[in-house]
CSV table of C-alpha atoms in Angstrom, one decimal:
chain,number,residue,atom,x,y,z
A,1,PHE,CA,-69.2,55.7,77.2
A,2,SER,CA,-68.3,55.8,73.7
A,3,TYR,CA,-66.8,52.6,71.7
A,4,ASP,CA,-65.4,54.7,68.9
A,5,GLY,CA,-65.2,58.1,70.4
A,6,THR,CA,-67.9,59.8,68.1
A,7,HIS,CA,-71.0,58.0,69.1
A,8,ASP,CA,-72.2,57.7,72.8
A,9,ALA,CA,-73.1,54.2,73.8
A,10,LEU,CA,-74.1,55.4,77.0
A,11,HIS,CA,-75.0,58.9,78.2
A,12,ASP,CA,-76.8,60.4,81.2
A,13,ILE,CA,-76.3,57.6,83.2
A,14,ASP,CA,-77.1,58.0,87.2
A,15,ILE,CA,-77.9,54.8,88.7
A,16,ASP,CA,-77.8,53.7,92.7
A,17,ILE,CA,-77.3,50.0,93.5
A,18,PRO,CA,-77.3,49.5,97.3
A,19,ALA,CA,-74.8,46.7,98.7
A,20,GLY,CA,-76.6,43.3,99.0
A,21,SER,CA,-79.5,44.2,96.7
A,22,PHE,CA,-80.6,42.7,93.5
A,23,CYS,CA,-80.7,44.8,90.4
A,24,ALA,CA,-81.8,44.2,86.8
A,25,LEU,CA,-80.9,46.1,83.5
A,26,VAL,CA,-83.5,45.5,80.9
A,27,GLY,CA,-84.6,47.0,77.7
A,28,PRO,CA,-84.5,46.3,73.9
A,29,SER,CA,-81.7,45.0,72.2
A,30,GLY,CA,-78.9,47.4,71.6
A,31,CYS,CA,-80.0,49.7,74.3
A,32,GLY,CA,-76.6,49.5,76.0
A,33,LYS,CA,-77.3,47.1,79.0
A,34,SER,CA,-74.2,44.8,78.5
A,35,THR,CA,-72.1,48.0,77.9
A,36,LEU,CA,-73.3,49.3,81.3
A,37,LEU,CA,-72.4,46.1,83.0
A,38,GLY,CA,-68.9,46.2,81.3
A,39,VAL,CA,-68.6,49.6,83.0
A,40,ILE,CA,-69.3,48.5,86.4
A,41,ALA,CA,-67.0,45.3,85.8
A,42,GLY,CA,-64.2,47.8,84.7
A,43,PHE,CA,-63.9,46.5,81.2
A,44,ASN,CA,-65.3,49.6,79.7
A,45,ILE,CA,-64.0,52.8,80.9
A,46,PRO,CA,-66.0,55.9,80.7
A,47,TYR,CA,-64.4,59.1,79.1
A,48,SER,CA,-66.7,61.2,81.5
A,49,GLY,CA,-68.5,60.5,84.8
A,50,HIS,CA,-67.4,58.3,87.8
A,51,VAL,CA,-68.0,54.7,89.1
A,52,CYS,CA,-68.3,54.7,93.1
A,53,ILE,CA,-68.0,51.1,94.6
A,54,GLY,CA,-67.8,50.5,98.4
A,55,GLY,CA,-67.3,54.3,98.9
A,56,GLU,CA,-64.2,54.5,96.4
A,57,THR,CA,-64.4,56.6,93.3
A,58,ASP,CA,-63.2,55.2,90.5
A,59,PRO,CA,-61.2,52.2,91.6
A,60,ASP,CA,-58.7,50.7,89.6
A,61,PRO,CA,-60.2,48.3,87.2
A,62,VAL,CA,-57.9,45.5,88.0
A,63,GLU,CA,-58.3,45.7,91.6
A,64,ARG,CA,-62.1,46.2,91.2
A,65,ARG,CA,-62.2,42.7,89.2
A,66,ALA,CA,-60.8,41.1,92.1
A,67,ASP,CA,-64.2,41.7,94.3
A,68,ILE,CA,-66.5,40.9,91.4
A,69,ALA,CA,-67.6,37.7,89.6
A,70,TYR,CA,-68.8,38.0,86.0
A,71,MET,CA,-70.8,35.8,83.8
A,72,ALA,CA,-70.6,36.8,80.1
A,73,GLN,CA,-73.3,35.8,77.6
A,74,ASP,CA,-70.5,33.6,76.1
A,75,GLY,CA,-69.1,31.6,78.7
A,76,GLY,CA,-65.4,30.7,77.4
A,77,MET,CA,-65.3,27.0,78.1
A,78,LEU,CA,-61.9,25.5,77.9
A,79,ASP,CA,-60.8,22.0,76.8
A,80,VAL,CA,-60.3,20.8,80.1
A,81,SER,CA,-62.4,19.2,82.6
A,82,ILE,CA,-66.0,20.5,84.1
A,83,GLU,CA,-64.2,21.0,87.4
A,84,GLU,CA,-61.2,22.9,86.0
A,85,ASN,CA,-63.5,25.0,83.9
A,86,VAL,CA,-65.6,26.1,86.8
A,87,ALA,CA,-62.6,26.7,89.0
A,88,PHE,CA,-60.7,28.6,86.1
A,89,GLY,CA,-58.9,31.7,87.2
A,90,ARG,CA,-59.1,31.1,91.1
A,91,GLU,CA,-56.2,29.1,92.5
A,92,TRP,CA,-58.2,28.9,95.9
A,93,VAL,CA,-61.2,27.3,94.8
A,94,ASP,CA,-61.6,24.1,96.5
A,95,ASP,CA,-63.8,21.0,96.2
A,96,ASP,CA,-66.7,22.4,98.2
A,97,GLY,CA,-66.4,25.6,96.2
A,98,VAL,CA,-66.8,23.8,93.1
A,99,ARG,CA,-69.9,21.7,94.2
A,100,ARG,CA,-71.4,25.0,95.5
A,101,GLY,CA,-71.0,26.5,92.3
A,102,LEU,CA,-72.5,23.6,90.4
A,103,GLU,CA,-75.4,23.6,92.8
A,104,LEU,CA,-76.3,27.4,92.5
A,105,GLY,CA,-75.7,27.4,88.8
A,106,GLY,CA,-78.1,24.3,88.4
A,107,ALA,CA,-75.5,22.1,86.9
A,108,ALA,CA,-74.9,19.7,89.6
A,109,GLY,CA,-77.9,17.2,88.1
A,110,PHE,CA,-76.5,16.8,84.5
A,111,VAL,CA,-72.8,16.8,85.8
A,112,SER,CA,-73.8,13.8,88.0
A,113,GLU,CA,-75.1,11.8,85.1
A,114,LEU,CA,-72.0,12.0,83.1
A,115,PRO,CA,-69.9,9.0,82.9
A,116,ASP,CA,-66.8,10.9,83.9
A,117,GLY,CA,-68.6,13.3,86.1
A,118,LEU,CA,-66.5,16.4,87.1
A,119,GLU,CA,-63.8,14.8,85.0
A,120,HIS,CA,-65.8,15.2,81.7
A,121,LYS,CA,-63.8,17.2,79.1
A,122,CYS,CA,-65.7,20.1,77.9
A,123,GLY,CA,-64.0,20.4,74.3
A,124,GLU,CA,-62.9,23.3,72.8
A,125,GLY,CA,-65.3,26.3,73.3
A,126,GLY,CA,-67.6,23.6,75.2
A,127,SER,CA,-68.0,21.9,72.0
A,128,GLY,CA,-68.8,18.6,74.1
A,129,LEU,CA,-71.7,20.5,75.9
A,130,SER,CA,-75.1,21.7,74.8
A,131,GLY,CA,-75.8,25.6,75.0
A,132,GLY,CA,-77.8,25.2,78.1
A,133,GLN,CA,-75.2,23.0,79.8
A,134,ARG,CA,-72.6,25.5,78.7
A,135,GLN,CA,-74.7,28.2,80.3
A,136,ARG,CA,-75.0,26.6,83.5
A,137,LEU,CA,-71.4,25.9,84.0
A,138,SER,CA,-70.8,29.6,83.3
A,139,ALA,CA,-73.1,30.5,86.2
A,140,ALA,CA,-71.4,27.8,88.4
A,141,ARG,CA,-68.1,29.3,87.5
A,142,ALA,CA,-69.4,32.7,88.6
A,143,MET,CA,-71.0,31.5,92.0
A,144,ALA,CA,-68.2,29.1,93.0
A,145,CYS,CA,-67.0,31.9,95.1
A,146,HIS,CA,-68.5,34.2,97.8
A,147,TYR,CA,-67.7,37.6,95.7
A,148,PRO,CA,-69.1,40.6,96.9
A,149,ILE,CA,-70.6,41.7,93.5
A,150,LEU,CA,-72.1,39.2,91.0
A,151,LEU,CA,-72.5,40.3,87.4
A,152,LEU,CA,-74.6,38.5,85.0
A,153,ASP,CA,-75.2,39.1,81.4
A,154,GLU,CA,-78.3,37.1,79.9
A,155,PRO,CA,-77.8,34.1,82.6
A,156,SER,CA,-80.6,32.3,81.1
A,157,SER,CA,-80.7,33.0,77.5
A,158,ALA,CA,-80.1,29.3,76.6
A,159,LEU,CA,-82.1,27.6,79.5
A,160,ASP,CA,-85.3,25.8,79.8
A,161,ALA,CA,-87.9,26.9,82.1
A,162,ALA,CA,-87.1,24.6,84.7
A,163,SER,CA,-83.4,25.4,84.4
A,164,GLN,CA,-84.4,29.3,84.4
A,165,LEU,CA,-86.5,28.8,87.7
A,166,THR,CA,-83.6,27.0,89.4
A,167,LEU,CA,-81.1,29.7,88.4
A,168,ARG,CA,-83.4,32.8,89.7
A,169,GLN,CA,-83.9,31.0,92.9
A,170,SER,CA,-80.3,30.6,93.4
A,171,ILE,CA,-79.7,34.2,92.4
A,172,GLU,CA,-82.3,35.2,95.0
A,173,SER,CA,-80.7,33.0,97.5
A,174,LEU,CA,-77.8,35.6,97.5
A,175,HIS,CA,-80.0,38.4,98.6
A,176,GLY,CA,-78.5,40.5,101.2
A,177,GLN,CA,-75.0,38.7,100.9
A,178,THR,CA,-74.1,39.5,97.3
A,179,THR,CA,-74.7,42.7,95.2
A,180,VAL,CA,-76.2,41.3,92.0
A,181,VAL,CA,-76.5,43.0,88.7
A,182,MET,CA,-78.3,41.0,86.1
A,183,VAL,CA,-78.8,41.9,82.3
A,184,SER,CA,-81.9,39.7,81.0
A,185,HIS,CA,-84.3,40.0,77.9
A,186,ARG,CA,-86.7,37.5,79.9
A,187,LEU,CA,-88.3,39.8,82.4
A,188,GLU,CA,-89.4,37.0,84.5
A,189,MET,CA,-85.9,37.0,85.7
A,190,SER,CA,-86.2,40.3,86.8
A,191,ALA,CA,-89.7,40.5,88.1
A,192,GLY,CA,-88.3,39.8,91.8
A,193,CYS,CA,-85.5,42.3,91.9
A,194,ASP,CA,-85.2,45.0,94.4
A,195,ILE,CA,-85.0,47.7,91.5
A,196,ILE,CA,-85.0,47.6,87.8
A,197,TYR,CA,-83.4,50.1,85.4
A,198,VAL,CA,-85.1,50.1,81.9
A,199,MET,CA,-82.5,51.2,79.2
A,200,ASP,CA,-83.5,52.6,76.0
A,201,GLY,CA,-81.0,54.5,73.3
A,202,GLY,CA,-78.0,54.2,75.8
A,203,ARG,CA,-79.8,55.8,78.8
A,204,ILE,CA,-82.0,55.1,81.9
A,205,VAL,CA,-85.7,55.9,80.9
A,206,GLU,CA,-87.5,54.2,84.1
A,207,ARG,CA,-86.6,52.7,87.2
A,208,GLY,CA,-88.4,51.0,89.9
A,209,SER,CA,-89.7,47.7,91.2
A,210,HIS,CA,-91.7,45.3,88.8
A,211,GLN,CA,-95.2,46.3,90.0
A,212,GLU,CA,-94.2,50.0,90.0
A,213,LEU,CA,-93.1,49.8,86.2
A,214,LEU,CA,-96.1,48.0,85.1
A,215,ASP,CA,-98.3,50.4,87.1
A,216,ALA,CA,-96.4,53.2,85.1
A,217,GLY,CA,-97.4,51.8,81.9
A,218,GLY,CA,-94.3,52.7,80.1
A,219,LEU,CA,-91.6,50.9,78.1
A,220,TYR,CA,-91.2,48.1,80.7
A,221,ALA,CA,-95.0,47.5,80.7
A,222,ALA,CA,-95.0,47.3,77.0
A,223,LEU,CA,-91.9,44.7,77.1
A,224,TRP,CA,-93.8,42.7,79.8
């Protein structure tokens, strides 16, 4: 994949993510993790190679995203209520779905303490919330429905240790039901993954479980 048609942001990528597994993409800043997540989501279209999902090769990007929940680094909060933000883009999300998302995203606690609760207005771009609250609501939005594939781009970058643990436990609870692919600089978030792909310079340089990669003594072990 190339952004400018001249320099490859991704090259020689060959990965296999089994359905229902928990996978992490890790590596130094600028190595291509978020770009690869965008390829899986269908936001970034590679100029060569193929993306195969559920036995289908190069599915239509729009149709593909109907099966994907995507949590971006910038959650894109709107100046509407918390309930509307969590359900945004999904007309079928009911109250139970909103509550499910808030619990899994670790947002139920702070929402319950707000005077207006679910009716609290988030402000333009989420200006009425802290960075951690915005991130928890972004996670809640992604987890409000049972999507086959969940893509998470730096889901814990603005979270404190306790909130990070809650989110990690929620993600792990989806194991076997949802295919989770997560980009994270915080390696403790990826330690329990089935498989970790280590990226550097736009390509995969290591792959394995947390312990296998530590034992290998390569880039992952150095980052850890």
